[in-house]
Short mmCIF file of C-alpha atoms in Angstrom, two decimals:
data_model
loop_
_atom_site.label_atom_id
_atom_site.label_comp_id
_atom_site.label_asym_id
_atom_site.label_seq_id
_atom_site.Cartn_x
_atom_site.Cartn_y
_atom_site.Cartn_z
CA MET T 1031 215.94 -121.80 200.31
CA GLY T 1032 219.41 -121.60 201.83
CA SER T 1033 220.91 -121.03 198.39
CA LEU T 1034 218.41 -118.24 197.61
CA LYS T 1035 219.31 -116.62 200.91
CA ARG T 1036 223.02 -116.80 200.06
CA ASP T 1037 222.35 -115.32 196.58
CA LEU T 1038 220.34 -112.48 198.03
CA PHE T 1039 223.08 -111.84 200.57
CA ARG T 1040 225.68 -111.67 197.78
CA VAL T 1041 223.47 -109.30 195.76
CA GLY T 1042 223.03 -107.15 198.87
CA GLN T 1043 226.78 -107.02 199.41
CA GLN T 1044 227.35 -105.96 195.81
CA LEU T 1045 224.64 -103.30 196.02
CA ASN T 1046 226.21 -101.95 199.19
CA SER T 1047 229.48 -101.47 197.35
CA ILE T 1048 227.94 -99.14 194.72
CA ARG T 1049 229.01 -95.65 195.69
CA GLN T 1050 226.07 -93.91 194.07
CA PRO T 1051 222.32 -94.02 194.75
CA PHE T 1052 220.59 -96.73 192.76
CA GLN T 1053 217.15 -98.19 192.20
CA VAL T 1054 216.34 -101.91 192.17
CA ARG T 1055 213.38 -103.41 190.32
CA VAL T 1056 212.35 -107.04 190.32
CA ASN T 1057 211.76 -108.29 186.80
CA SER T 1058 210.02 -111.66 186.46
CA THR T 1059 212.11 -112.71 183.44
CA THR T 1060 215.51 -111.19 184.05
CA GLY T 1061 215.57 -111.14 187.85
CA PHE T 1062 216.84 -107.99 189.56
CA GLU T 1063 217.45 -104.86 187.51
CA VAL T 1064 219.73 -102.31 189.08
CA SER T 1065 219.95 -98.80 187.68
CA LEU T 1066 221.75 -95.75 188.99
CA ALA T 1067 219.32 -93.17 190.29
CA ASN T 1068 218.95 -90.16 188.05
CA MET T 1069 216.52 -87.89 189.83
CA SER T 1070 216.15 -84.36 188.58
CA ARG T 1071 216.70 -81.69 191.23
CA ASN T 1072 213.51 -80.08 190.01
CA SER T 1073 211.45 -83.23 189.87
CA PRO T 1074 208.20 -82.91 191.84
CA MET T 1075 209.21 -86.11 193.63
CA ASN T 1076 212.81 -85.57 194.58
CA ASN T 1077 214.87 -88.37 195.87
CA ILE T 1078 216.24 -87.00 199.12
CA PHE T 1079 219.07 -89.54 199.17
CA SER T 1080 220.23 -88.57 195.67
CA LEU T 1081 220.20 -84.90 196.64
CA ALA T 1082 222.22 -85.71 199.73
CA PHE T 1083 224.71 -87.65 197.66
CA THR T 1084 225.12 -84.73 195.25
CA ASN T 1085 225.77 -82.32 198.13
CA ALA T 1086 228.39 -84.59 199.67
CA ARG T 1087 230.99 -83.58 197.08
CA VAL T 1088 230.69 -79.87 197.97
CA VAL T 1089 230.86 -80.69 201.68
CA ARG T 1090 234.01 -82.75 201.19
CA GLU T 1091 235.63 -79.88 199.30
CA ARG T 1092 234.76 -77.42 202.07
CA PHE T 1093 236.06 -79.89 204.62
CA ASP T 1094 239.36 -80.28 202.74
CA GLU T 1095 239.79 -76.51 202.97
CA LEU T 1096 239.23 -76.67 206.71
CA THR T 1097 241.66 -79.52 207.29
CA ALA T 1098 244.33 -77.68 205.30
CA THR T 1099 244.47 -75.09 208.06
CA HIS T 1100 243.09 -77.01 211.08
CA GLY T 1101 244.45 -80.52 211.41
CA LYS T 1102 242.29 -81.26 214.44
CA SER T 1103 239.15 -81.21 212.27
CA LYS T 1104 240.37 -84.36 210.50
CA GLU T 1105 240.77 -86.15 213.82
CA ILE T 1106 237.26 -85.11 214.86
CA ALA T 1107 235.77 -86.21 211.55
CA SER T 1108 237.38 -89.66 211.83
CA TRP T 1109 236.15 -90.00 215.38
CA ILE T 1110 232.60 -89.12 214.28
CA GLU T 1111 232.78 -91.59 211.37
CA GLU T 1112 233.70 -94.31 213.80
CA ASN T 1113 231.43 -93.49 216.72
CA ALA T 1114 228.31 -92.04 215.14
CA ARG T 1115 225.17 -94.11 215.44
CA VAL T 1116 221.60 -93.29 214.61
CA SER T 1117 219.32 -93.09 217.60
CA ILE T 1118 215.57 -92.84 218.01
CA ASN T 1119 214.01 -91.93 221.32
CA ALA T 1120 210.93 -93.82 222.35
CA GLY T 1121 208.86 -94.65 225.38
CA TRP T 1122 208.39 -98.02 227.07
CA PHE T 1123 205.32 -98.94 225.05
CA VAL T 1124 207.02 -98.48 221.69
CA VAL T 1125 210.08 -100.43 222.82
CA ARG T 1126 207.81 -103.17 224.11
CA LEU T 1127 206.09 -103.44 220.71
CA ILE T 1128 209.47 -103.67 218.99
CA ALA T 1129 210.58 -106.26 221.54
CA GLU T 1130 207.50 -108.28 220.63
CA GLY T 1131 208.40 -108.24 216.94
CA GLN T 1132 206.63 -105.17 215.58
CA GLN T 1133 208.25 -102.51 213.41
CA LEU T 1134 208.60 -98.88 214.39
CA LYS T 1135 205.81 -96.83 212.81
CA ASN T 1136 205.88 -93.25 211.58
CA CYS T 1137 202.91 -90.87 211.78
CA HIS T 1138 201.56 -91.95 208.38
CA GLU T 1139 201.54 -95.61 209.37
CA VAL T 1140 199.96 -94.85 212.72
CA ALA T 1141 197.26 -92.82 210.93
CA GLN T 1142 196.69 -95.68 208.51
CA GLU T 1143 196.14 -98.09 211.41
CA ARG T 1144 193.82 -95.68 213.14
CA ALA T 1145 191.86 -95.14 209.93
CA ILE T 1146 191.28 -98.88 209.58
CA ARG T 1147 190.40 -99.26 213.27
CA GLU T 1148 187.96 -96.36 213.33
CA GLY T 1149 186.60 -96.64 209.79
CA ILE T 1150 187.74 -93.17 208.75
CA ASP T 1151 189.97 -92.15 205.85
CA ARG T 1152 193.70 -91.97 206.38
CA GLU T 1153 193.99 -88.25 205.69
CA THR T 1154 191.36 -87.47 208.32
CA ALA T 1155 193.23 -89.62 210.84
CA LEU T 1156 196.50 -87.88 209.98
CA ARG T 1157 194.97 -84.40 210.26
CA ALA T 1158 193.34 -85.32 213.56
CA ALA T 1159 196.65 -86.50 214.96
CA LEU T 1160 198.83 -83.65 213.70
CA GLN T 1161 196.30 -80.79 213.53
CA GLN T 1162 198.21 -77.48 213.34
CA TYR T 1163 201.46 -79.36 212.67
CA TYR T 1164 199.95 -81.24 209.73
CA GLY T 1165 201.07 -78.61 207.19
CA ARG T 1166 204.81 -78.77 207.88
CA ARG T 1167 205.04 -82.53 208.27
CA ILE T 1168 203.09 -83.16 205.08
CA ALA T 1169 204.89 -80.45 203.08
CA PHE T 1170 208.22 -82.06 203.88
CA ASP T 1171 207.25 -85.71 203.57
CA ARG T 1172 205.26 -85.32 200.33
CA HIS T 1173 207.91 -83.23 198.65
CA PHE T 1174 210.25 -86.19 198.53
CA LEU T 1175 210.01 -89.53 196.85
CA ASP T 1176 208.68 -92.12 199.34
CA GLY T 1177 208.58 -89.40 202.00
CA GLU T 1178 205.69 -91.08 203.77
CA ARG T 1179 208.02 -93.96 204.52
CA PHE T 1180 210.58 -91.71 206.22
CA ARG T 1181 211.65 -92.35 209.76
CA TYR T 1182 213.50 -89.71 211.74
CA GLY T 1183 216.37 -90.15 214.12
CA GLY T 1184 219.35 -88.24 215.38
CA MET T 1185 223.08 -88.73 214.88
CA ASN T 1186 224.35 -89.89 218.23
CA CYS T 1187 227.98 -90.28 219.29
CA GLY T 1188 227.18 -91.27 222.88
CA GLY T 1189 224.41 -90.49 225.34
CA LEU T 1190 220.66 -90.74 225.50
CA GLY T 1191 219.67 -88.66 222.50
CA GLN T 1192 216.62 -86.39 222.57
CA SER T 1193 215.32 -87.98 225.73
CA LYS T 1194 212.68 -85.35 226.43
CA PHE T 1195 210.00 -87.32 224.57
CA GLY T 1196 211.34 -90.80 224.94
CA ARG T 1197 213.38 -91.96 227.86
CA LEU T 1198 214.65 -94.97 226.03
CA CYS T 1199 217.12 -94.46 223.23
CA LEU T 1200 217.11 -97.02 220.42
CA ILE T 1201 220.54 -97.32 218.82
CA LEU T 1202 220.41 -98.72 215.30
CA GLN T 1203 222.90 -101.20 213.96
CA PRO T 1204 225.53 -99.10 212.16
CA HIS T 1205 225.51 -101.16 208.97
CA LEU T 1206 221.77 -100.66 208.34
CA LEU T 1207 221.94 -97.11 207.12
CA HIS T 1208 223.92 -96.09 204.07
CA ASP T 1209 223.73 -93.51 201.31
CA ASN T 1210 220.89 -95.27 199.53
CA ASN T 1211 218.44 -95.28 202.40
CA SER T 1212 219.44 -92.42 204.69
CA CYS T 1213 220.76 -88.89 204.83
CA LEU T 1214 221.68 -86.24 207.32
CA LEU T 1215 220.21 -82.78 207.93
CA ALA T 1216 221.81 -79.94 209.87
CA GLY T 1217 218.95 -79.75 212.37
CA ASP T 1218 215.29 -80.56 212.63
CA SER T 1219 213.70 -80.93 209.17
CA LEU T 1220 210.64 -79.00 210.33
CA GLN T 1221 212.85 -76.01 211.14
CA VAL T 1222 215.57 -76.24 208.50
CA PHE T 1223 213.11 -76.43 205.58
CA PHE T 1224 210.76 -73.65 206.70
CA ASP T 1225 211.06 -69.92 207.18
CA SER T 1226 209.86 -68.13 210.27
CA ALA T 1227 206.41 -67.68 208.70
CA GLY T 1228 206.15 -71.44 208.21
CA ARG T 1229 206.65 -71.39 204.43
CA PHE T 1230 208.23 -74.52 202.97
CA LEU T 1231 211.49 -73.53 201.28
CA ALA T 1232 212.31 -76.82 199.54
CA GLU T 1233 215.01 -76.20 196.89
CA GLU T 1234 216.51 -73.28 198.82
CA ARG T 1235 217.39 -75.65 201.61
CA TYR T 1236 218.56 -78.69 199.68
CA GLN T 1237 222.12 -77.71 200.53
CA PHE T 1238 221.48 -78.74 204.17
CA ILE T 1239 221.01 -82.40 203.21
CA VAL T 1240 224.11 -84.58 203.09
CA SER T 1241 224.65 -88.30 202.64
CA MET T 1242 225.49 -90.52 205.61
CA SER T 1243 228.96 -91.40 204.36
CA CYS T 1244 229.81 -87.72 204.70
CA ARG T 1245 228.74 -87.52 208.36
CA GLY T 1246 232.23 -86.96 209.74
CA CYS T 1247 233.10 -84.07 207.40
CA PHE T 1248 229.65 -82.51 207.60
CA ALA T 1249 229.34 -82.60 211.39
CA SER T 1250 232.89 -81.33 211.97
CA LEU T 1251 232.31 -78.48 209.52
CA GLU T 1252 228.97 -77.49 211.01
CA ARG T 1253 230.17 -77.69 214.60
CA TRP T 1254 233.74 -76.56 214.07
CA PRO T 1255 233.42 -73.25 216.02
CA ARG T 1256 232.29 -75.27 219.05
CA LEU T 1257 234.35 -78.41 218.57
CA ARG T 1258 237.70 -76.67 218.02
CA SER T 1259 238.05 -75.77 221.70
CA MET T 1260 236.51 -78.93 223.14
CA SER T 1261 238.22 -82.01 224.50
CA GLN T 1262 237.20 -85.41 223.11
CA ASP T 1263 234.93 -86.30 226.03
CA GLN T 1264 232.77 -83.27 225.13
CA TRP T 1265 232.42 -84.04 221.43
CA PRO T 1266 229.23 -86.14 221.82
CA ILE T 1267 227.34 -83.18 223.31
CA ALA T 1268 228.46 -80.93 220.45
CA ILE T 1269 226.98 -83.43 217.99
CA LEU T 1270 223.72 -83.95 219.84
CA ASP T 1271 222.81 -81.44 222.50
CA PRO T 1272 219.31 -82.14 223.85
CA ALA T 1273 219.20 -78.72 225.48
CA ALA T 1274 219.93 -76.83 222.27
CA GLY T 1275 216.58 -77.40 220.56
CA PRO T 1276 215.94 -77.99 216.86
CA THR T 1277 219.40 -76.94 215.72
CA GLY T 1278 221.24 -78.84 218.44
CA TYR T 1279 221.39 -82.11 216.53
CA PHE T 1280 221.78 -83.66 213.11
CA GLU T 1281 218.56 -85.24 212.01
CA VAL T 1282 218.83 -88.51 210.15
CA VAL T 1283 216.08 -89.18 207.62
CA PHE T 1284 215.88 -92.78 206.53
CA SER T 1285 213.53 -95.25 204.93
CA GLN T 1286 214.78 -98.49 206.49
CA ASP T 1287 212.32 -100.46 208.64
CA VAL T 1288 213.22 -100.62 212.31
CA GLY T 1289 212.52 -103.77 214.28
CA CYS T 1290 214.20 -105.76 217.00
CA ASP T 1291 216.89 -107.04 214.60
CA SER T 1292 217.79 -103.49 213.63
CA LEU T 1293 218.90 -102.56 217.11
CA GLU T 1294 222.42 -102.53 218.41
CA SER T 1295 221.15 -101.65 221.89
CA VAL T 1296 218.56 -99.76 223.87
CA ARG T 1297 220.05 -97.11 226.12
CA ILE T 1298 218.40 -96.00 229.32
CA SER T 1299 219.54 -93.63 232.04
CA GLU T 1300 220.33 -95.08 235.43
CA THR T 1301 217.68 -92.75 236.89
CA GLU T 1302 214.97 -94.13 234.62
CA TYR T 1303 216.07 -97.71 235.21
CA THR T 1304 216.09 -97.22 238.99
CA HIS T 1305 212.69 -95.57 238.72
CA ALA T 1306 211.29 -98.63 236.92
CA TRP T 1307 212.49 -100.93 239.73
CA GLU T 1308 211.13 -98.49 242.30
CA MET T 1309 207.71 -98.91 240.65
CA VAL T 1310 208.07 -102.69 240.96
CA PHE T 1311 208.79 -102.40 244.69
CA SER T 1312 205.88 -100.00 245.26
CA ALA T 1313 203.48 -102.20 243.32
CA TYR T 1314 203.81 -104.88 246.03
CA SER T 1315 202.06 -102.68 248.55
CA ASN T 1316 199.92 -100.11 246.86
CA GLU T 1317 197.02 -100.34 244.57
CA VAL T 1318 198.58 -99.01 241.42
CA PRO T 1319 196.93 -96.76 238.82
CA ASN T 1320 196.48 -97.72 235.15
CA SER T 1321 199.55 -95.79 234.04
CA THR T 1322 201.78 -97.78 236.41
CA VAL T 1323 200.18 -101.10 235.45
CA SER T 1324 200.83 -100.20 231.83
CA GLN T 1325 204.44 -99.15 232.47
CA LEU T 1326 205.22 -102.29 234.46
CA ASP T 1327 203.61 -104.50 231.85
CA ASN T 1328 205.78 -102.83 229.18
CA PHE T 1329 208.86 -103.08 231.39
CA ALA T 1330 208.26 -106.81 231.89
CA LYS T 1331 207.92 -107.38 228.13
CA VAL T 1332 211.14 -105.45 227.42
CA LEU T 1333 212.97 -107.46 230.10
CA ASP T 1334 211.67 -110.69 228.55
CA ALA T 1335 213.29 -109.62 225.27
CA VAL T 1336 216.49 -108.74 227.10
CA GLY T 1337 216.44 -112.15 228.80
CA ALA T 1338 215.91 -113.87 225.45
CA GLY T 1339 218.85 -111.96 223.96
CA ARG T 1340 216.69 -110.07 221.46
CA ILE T 1341 217.49 -106.69 222.98
CA GLN T 1342 220.60 -105.42 224.68
CA LEU T 1343 219.80 -102.92 227.43
CA GLU T 1344 222.57 -100.43 228.14
CA VAL T 1345 222.20 -98.53 231.42
CA LEU T 1346 224.07 -95.22 231.24
CA THR T 1347 225.29 -93.66 234.47
CA MET E 875 193.50 -72.87 238.34
CA SER E 876 192.86 -73.66 234.70
CA LEU E 877 194.74 -76.32 232.79
CA ARG E 878 194.53 -77.06 229.12
CA LEU E 879 195.47 -80.50 227.90
CA ILE E 880 197.12 -79.74 224.55
CA ALA E 881 198.65 -83.08 223.53
CA SER E 882 198.63 -86.66 224.72
CA LYS E 883 200.31 -90.00 224.23
CA TYR E 884 198.12 -92.24 226.33
CA VAL E 885 199.92 -95.48 225.55
CA GLU E 886 202.82 -94.05 227.54
CA GLY E 887 200.53 -92.28 230.04
CA GLU E 888 202.04 -88.96 228.94
CA CYS E 889 200.41 -85.61 228.31
CA ILE E 890 201.37 -82.02 227.59
CA VAL E 891 199.55 -79.41 229.62
CA ARG E 892 199.38 -75.64 229.45
CA ASP E 893 198.86 -74.03 232.83
CA LEU E 894 196.72 -71.06 231.83
CA SER E 895 197.23 -69.26 235.12
CA VAL E 896 201.02 -69.00 234.72
CA GLY E 897 201.40 -69.65 230.99
CA THR E 898 203.82 -72.58 231.27
CA VAL E 899 203.71 -75.72 229.15
CA ALA E 900 204.84 -78.98 230.74
CA LEU E 901 205.14 -82.66 229.92
CA LEU E 902 203.62 -84.88 232.61
CA ARG E 903 204.32 -88.57 232.94
CA PRO E 904 203.68 -91.30 235.47
CA PRO E 905 203.67 -91.04 238.44
CA TYR E 906 202.75 -87.41 237.69
CA LYS E 907 204.76 -85.80 240.47
CA ALA E 908 204.88 -82.01 240.16
CA ALA E 909 208.63 -82.02 240.70
CA ALA E 910 209.16 -84.39 237.78
CA ARG E 911 207.43 -82.12 235.23
CA THR E 912 209.47 -81.21 232.16
CA PHE E 913 208.85 -77.68 230.96
CA LEU E 914 208.55 -77.31 227.20
CA THR E 915 208.73 -74.64 224.54
CA GLU E 916 206.23 -74.25 221.68
CA ASN E 917 208.83 -75.82 219.39
CA ASP E 918 209.05 -78.84 221.69
CA VAL E 919 205.28 -79.29 221.41
CA LYS E 920 205.55 -79.15 217.63
CA GLU E 921 208.26 -81.78 217.71
CA ALA E 922 206.30 -83.99 220.14
CA VAL E 923 203.30 -84.01 217.80
CA SER E 924 205.03 -84.25 214.45
CA LYS E 925 207.71 -86.76 215.40
CA HIS E 926 207.06 -88.43 218.73
CA GLY E 927 203.53 -89.71 218.34
CA PHE E 928 201.68 -87.20 220.53
CA HIS E 929 198.09 -86.40 219.52
CA VAL E 930 196.77 -82.88 219.63
CA GLU E 931 194.12 -82.34 222.31
CA ASP E 932 192.15 -79.34 223.48
CA ARG E 933 190.40 -79.88 226.78
CA GLU E 934 190.31 -77.87 229.96
CA PHE E 935 190.50 -79.04 233.55
CA THR E 936 190.24 -77.10 236.76
CA THR E 937 192.63 -79.26 238.83
CA TYR E 938 195.61 -81.52 238.26
CA SER E 939 193.81 -84.39 239.98
CA ALA E 940 190.90 -84.17 237.51
CA LEU E 941 193.35 -84.08 234.62
CA ILE E 942 195.36 -87.05 235.90
CA ALA E 943 192.19 -89.06 236.57
CA GLU E 944 191.24 -88.49 232.93
CA VAL E 945 194.69 -89.53 231.72
CA GLU E 946 194.56 -92.69 233.87
CA ARG E 947 191.16 -93.56 232.40
CA SER E 948 192.41 -92.90 228.87
CA VAL E 949 195.48 -95.13 229.34
CA GLY E 950 193.23 -98.17 229.85
CA GLN E 951 190.87 -97.11 227.09
CA MET E 952 193.66 -96.51 224.55
CA ARG E 953 195.34 -99.85 225.24
CA GLN E 954 192.00 -101.59 224.91
CA SER E 955 191.30 -99.87 221.59
CA ILE E 956 194.61 -100.96 220.05
CA GLY E 957 194.15 -104.53 221.15
CA ILE E 958 196.72 -104.59 223.96
CA PRO E 959 194.53 -104.22 227.05
CA LEU E 960 196.01 -103.67 230.48
CA PRO E 961 196.87 -107.00 232.10
CA ALA E 962 194.58 -108.20 234.87
CA GLU E 963 197.62 -108.57 237.09
CA ILE E 964 201.09 -107.02 236.96
CA PRO E 965 203.66 -109.76 236.31
CA LEU E 966 205.57 -108.86 239.49
CA LYS E 967 207.04 -112.33 240.04
CA ASN E 968 208.37 -112.32 236.49
CA LEU E 969 209.93 -108.89 237.06
CA VAL E 970 211.60 -109.95 240.31
CA GLY E 971 212.94 -113.01 238.53
CA ARG E 972 214.53 -110.79 235.87
CA ALA E 973 215.91 -108.15 238.24
CA PRO E 974 219.68 -107.81 238.51
CA ALA E 975 221.04 -109.18 241.80
CA ASN E 976 221.90 -105.69 243.09
CA VAL E 977 218.27 -104.61 242.61
CA VAL E 978 217.05 -107.61 244.63
CA THR E 979 219.61 -106.84 247.33
CA GLY E 980 218.18 -103.31 247.36
CA PHE E 981 214.67 -104.74 247.78
CA LEU E 982 215.82 -106.87 250.72
CA ASP E 983 217.48 -103.83 252.32
CA ARG E 984 214.26 -101.86 251.97
CA ILE E 985 212.18 -104.69 253.43
CA GLU E 986 214.45 -104.65 256.48
CA ARG E 987 214.71 -100.89 256.73
CA GLU E 988 211.21 -99.73 255.72
CA LEU E 989 208.60 -102.48 255.60
CA LEU E 990 209.40 -104.35 258.80
CA PRO E 991 209.50 -101.31 261.09
CA ARG E 992 206.20 -100.15 259.56
CA ARG E 993 204.75 -103.65 259.98
CA ASN E 994 203.96 -103.84 256.24
CA TRP E 995 204.12 -107.60 256.54
CA ASP E 996 201.83 -108.51 253.68
CA GLN E 997 203.86 -106.55 251.13
CA ALA E 998 207.13 -107.88 252.55
CA GLU E 999 205.92 -111.48 252.64
CA LYS E 1000 204.64 -111.39 249.06
CA LEU E 1001 207.89 -109.93 247.77
CA LEU E 1002 210.02 -112.39 249.78
CA LEU E 1003 208.03 -115.36 248.50
CA ASP E 1004 208.56 -114.16 244.91
CA ILE E 1005 212.29 -113.75 245.56
CA LEU E 1006 212.50 -117.25 247.03
CA GLU E 1007 210.58 -118.70 244.11
CA THR E 1008 212.42 -116.99 241.28
CA ARG E 1009 216.01 -116.44 242.36
CA GLU E 1010 218.86 -118.92 242.19
CA GLU E 1011 221.50 -116.98 244.15
CA ALA E 1012 222.15 -118.70 247.51
CA ASN E 1013 222.91 -115.47 249.35
CA LEU E 1014 219.67 -113.81 248.21
CA LYS E 1015 217.60 -116.89 249.02
CA SER E 1016 219.15 -117.27 252.43
CA ARG E 1017 218.61 -113.62 253.33
CA ALA E 1018 215.04 -113.71 252.00
CA GLY E 1019 214.39 -116.90 254.04
CA THR E 1020 215.71 -115.28 257.22
CA LEU E 1021 213.55 -112.19 256.68
CA LEU E 1022 210.49 -114.33 255.94
CA ARG E 1023 210.96 -116.27 259.22
CA GLN E 1024 211.38 -112.97 261.03
CA ILE E 1025 208.15 -111.64 259.54
CA ARG E 1026 206.17 -114.78 260.29
CA SER E 1027 207.39 -114.80 263.84
CA ALA E 1028 206.49 -111.11 264.17
CA MET E 1029 203.04 -111.88 262.76
CA ASN E 1030 202.58 -114.72 265.24
CA SER E 1031 203.67 -112.70 268.24
CA SER E 1032 201.45 -109.87 267.16
CA GLN E 1033 198.50 -112.21 267.04
CA LYS E 1034 199.43 -113.82 270.36
CA SER E 1035 199.61 -110.42 271.95
CA TRP E 1036 195.86 -110.12 271.64
CA THR E 1037 194.98 -110.78 275.19
CA PRO E 1038 192.07 -113.17 275.81
CA THR E 1039 191.09 -110.96 278.71
CA ASP E 1040 190.24 -108.23 276.24
CA ILE E 1041 186.48 -108.30 276.20
CA ARG E 1042 186.44 -107.75 272.42
CA PHE E 1043 188.20 -111.06 271.77
CA SER E 1044 186.95 -113.14 274.66
CA HIS E 1045 184.79 -115.27 272.36
CA VAL E 1046 187.52 -115.84 269.73
CA ASP E 1047 189.54 -119.04 269.56
CA LEU E 1048 192.89 -117.33 268.98
CA LYS E 1049 194.71 -120.50 267.98
CA LEU E 1050 192.10 -121.22 265.31
CA ALA E 1051 192.00 -117.59 264.14
CA ASN E 1052 195.78 -117.60 263.83
CA SER E 1053 195.87 -120.79 261.78
CA ILE E 1054 193.12 -119.47 259.46
CA SER E 1055 195.03 -116.23 259.03
CA LEU E 1056 198.22 -118.08 258.11
CA ALA E 1057 196.35 -120.32 255.68
CA ILE E 1058 194.80 -117.28 253.96
CA ARG E 1059 198.22 -115.66 253.64
CA ARG E 1060 199.75 -118.84 252.26
CA GLN E 1061 197.10 -119.42 249.60
CA ARG E 1062 196.62 -115.68 248.96
CA SER E 1063 192.88 -116.09 248.94
CA ILE E 1064 190.08 -116.26 251.44
CA LEU E 1065 188.39 -118.94 249.38
CA VAL E 1066 188.70 -122.59 250.25
CA PRO E 1067 191.22 -124.16 247.84
CA SER E 1068 189.53 -126.23 245.18
CA SER E 1069 190.22 -129.93 245.26
#
C-alpha cells in the first residue's frame, strides 16, 4: 500500500510539471493514460481550464508591454504570485462540517442531497433553491465541461475576502490549485459572462478567463490604473475589494474538492471572534434561542478541530 | 410595517429581508440586532443565492419579532432535517476549556465587574466551576477560586440576612434551608442524587 502511495505521489508530481492542460484516464491493462487536452473553442462542452491556458499567452504579451514602460508592474506581479491565495467565505455551520471531515458542496451537490432527502428530482431541488437566479448559474455551469463540479472562490492577497455572506474565510493550500483544475476570471462569473439583459455571452467573454499561473500578470494588468499609485500595504484591497461589488475581485473557478486537508487556515475577524466568546459568556445566564445554540455548537466543533490541529484559526485584527 | 423574507440560510440562522415600507434589503443574522444589519444590493442577493447557499423565499411578516421567531423555529427544523439536530445542551464547559487565556481573564473581569454587583450568582458560580474544572493555568484557577469563595460567602450572608423575626419566614429552619440550597447548587439539580 505504501509503495502504491509513493507511485501515485510520483505520478502526481510528474503531472504537475506538465505545463499544458491534460486529461488522465485509468486503463485496466496499461495503467494511467495521460493525454494533452485538445478542446475545441467551439465545442459545446468547453474546457474552461484549457481556454484559460490559451488566453494566458496573450495576457503575458500584454503584460510584457506594460513592464517595458512601467517597471513597478513587474514588482506587483511578483508580489501577487507569491502572496495570492484562493479564499472561500463561509459561515460557522459550513466550517463546522468541514472540520468534521465533510467536503465543501456547491449548489448542484446541495440540490442532489436535498433531492434524495425529500424524494424529488435534482432539477426541481435546484430550481427551488435558485429560482430567478437559476438561469444564469445553470447557463454558466452547463456551458463548460464538468461545470457542475465547479467551486467558486476569490483571489485573496490578505484579508477576510467577501465576508458579507460568510464571516469565516477559508484559505486554500496554495499548491492545490494549478492550471489543470482552476482558472481566474476578472470579476464575478455571473456578471462577466452576461449582458445587462441577462443574456449569456459565452464565447464573447472567453477572453476574461486566464489560467492560475498567470495570476500575477493578469491581476496587475487589470488593476494597473489603481495599483500604480498605491503603496504595497494597499495592494490586497486592490485585488479583492469587498465594497466594490462583482467587479471588485478576481473569481477563481476550480474543480478541486475542498475538505479539512485542503485548508491552509481559516481567517476570522477579531470582531467576529470576540462576538463568539461574548455569546459563550451570555449563554451562562440567559436562556438562549435556537440560532445561538446552533452557533455555539458550531463554534465548539470548529474549536475541537483547532485543538486537534486539523484547522488553523487566524484571527485578523 | 411590512417585511418580505426573500432568502434564507437557516443552518446559519441568516435571512435576507426586504423592508417594504422603506424599500431596503438587509441581511439579518444572530442575534438579530437592528444595528448589526448589513444592507444589500440586488446584485448581492443574486450572489447570496447563486454562490453562498441562500434559498429563495417569499413570505411576508408584519413585525421583526414575528420574522425572527419564524427564523428561530426554522433553524431547529432545518438542522433536524439534515440530520444534525440542535444539541440538548450547549457544550459550554468544552468551550471554556478551549478558550484562550485572555478570553478567560476577560470572563473573570466581567464576573467581578458585572455579575457580582448584580448578584447574578448562579451564572457566575456555574462559569467559575467550569473554569476551575477545565483550566490548567494557576493564575486563572486561583482567581476563579477566590471569586467562587466570595460568591458563596455572599450567598450565605444573603440567606442569613433573612431575619427569623420576619413573619413570612418564622416557620422556616434557615440552617436547613441554606444547606438544601447549597446542595441543589452543587449538584445542579433539585432531584435527590441517585445512588
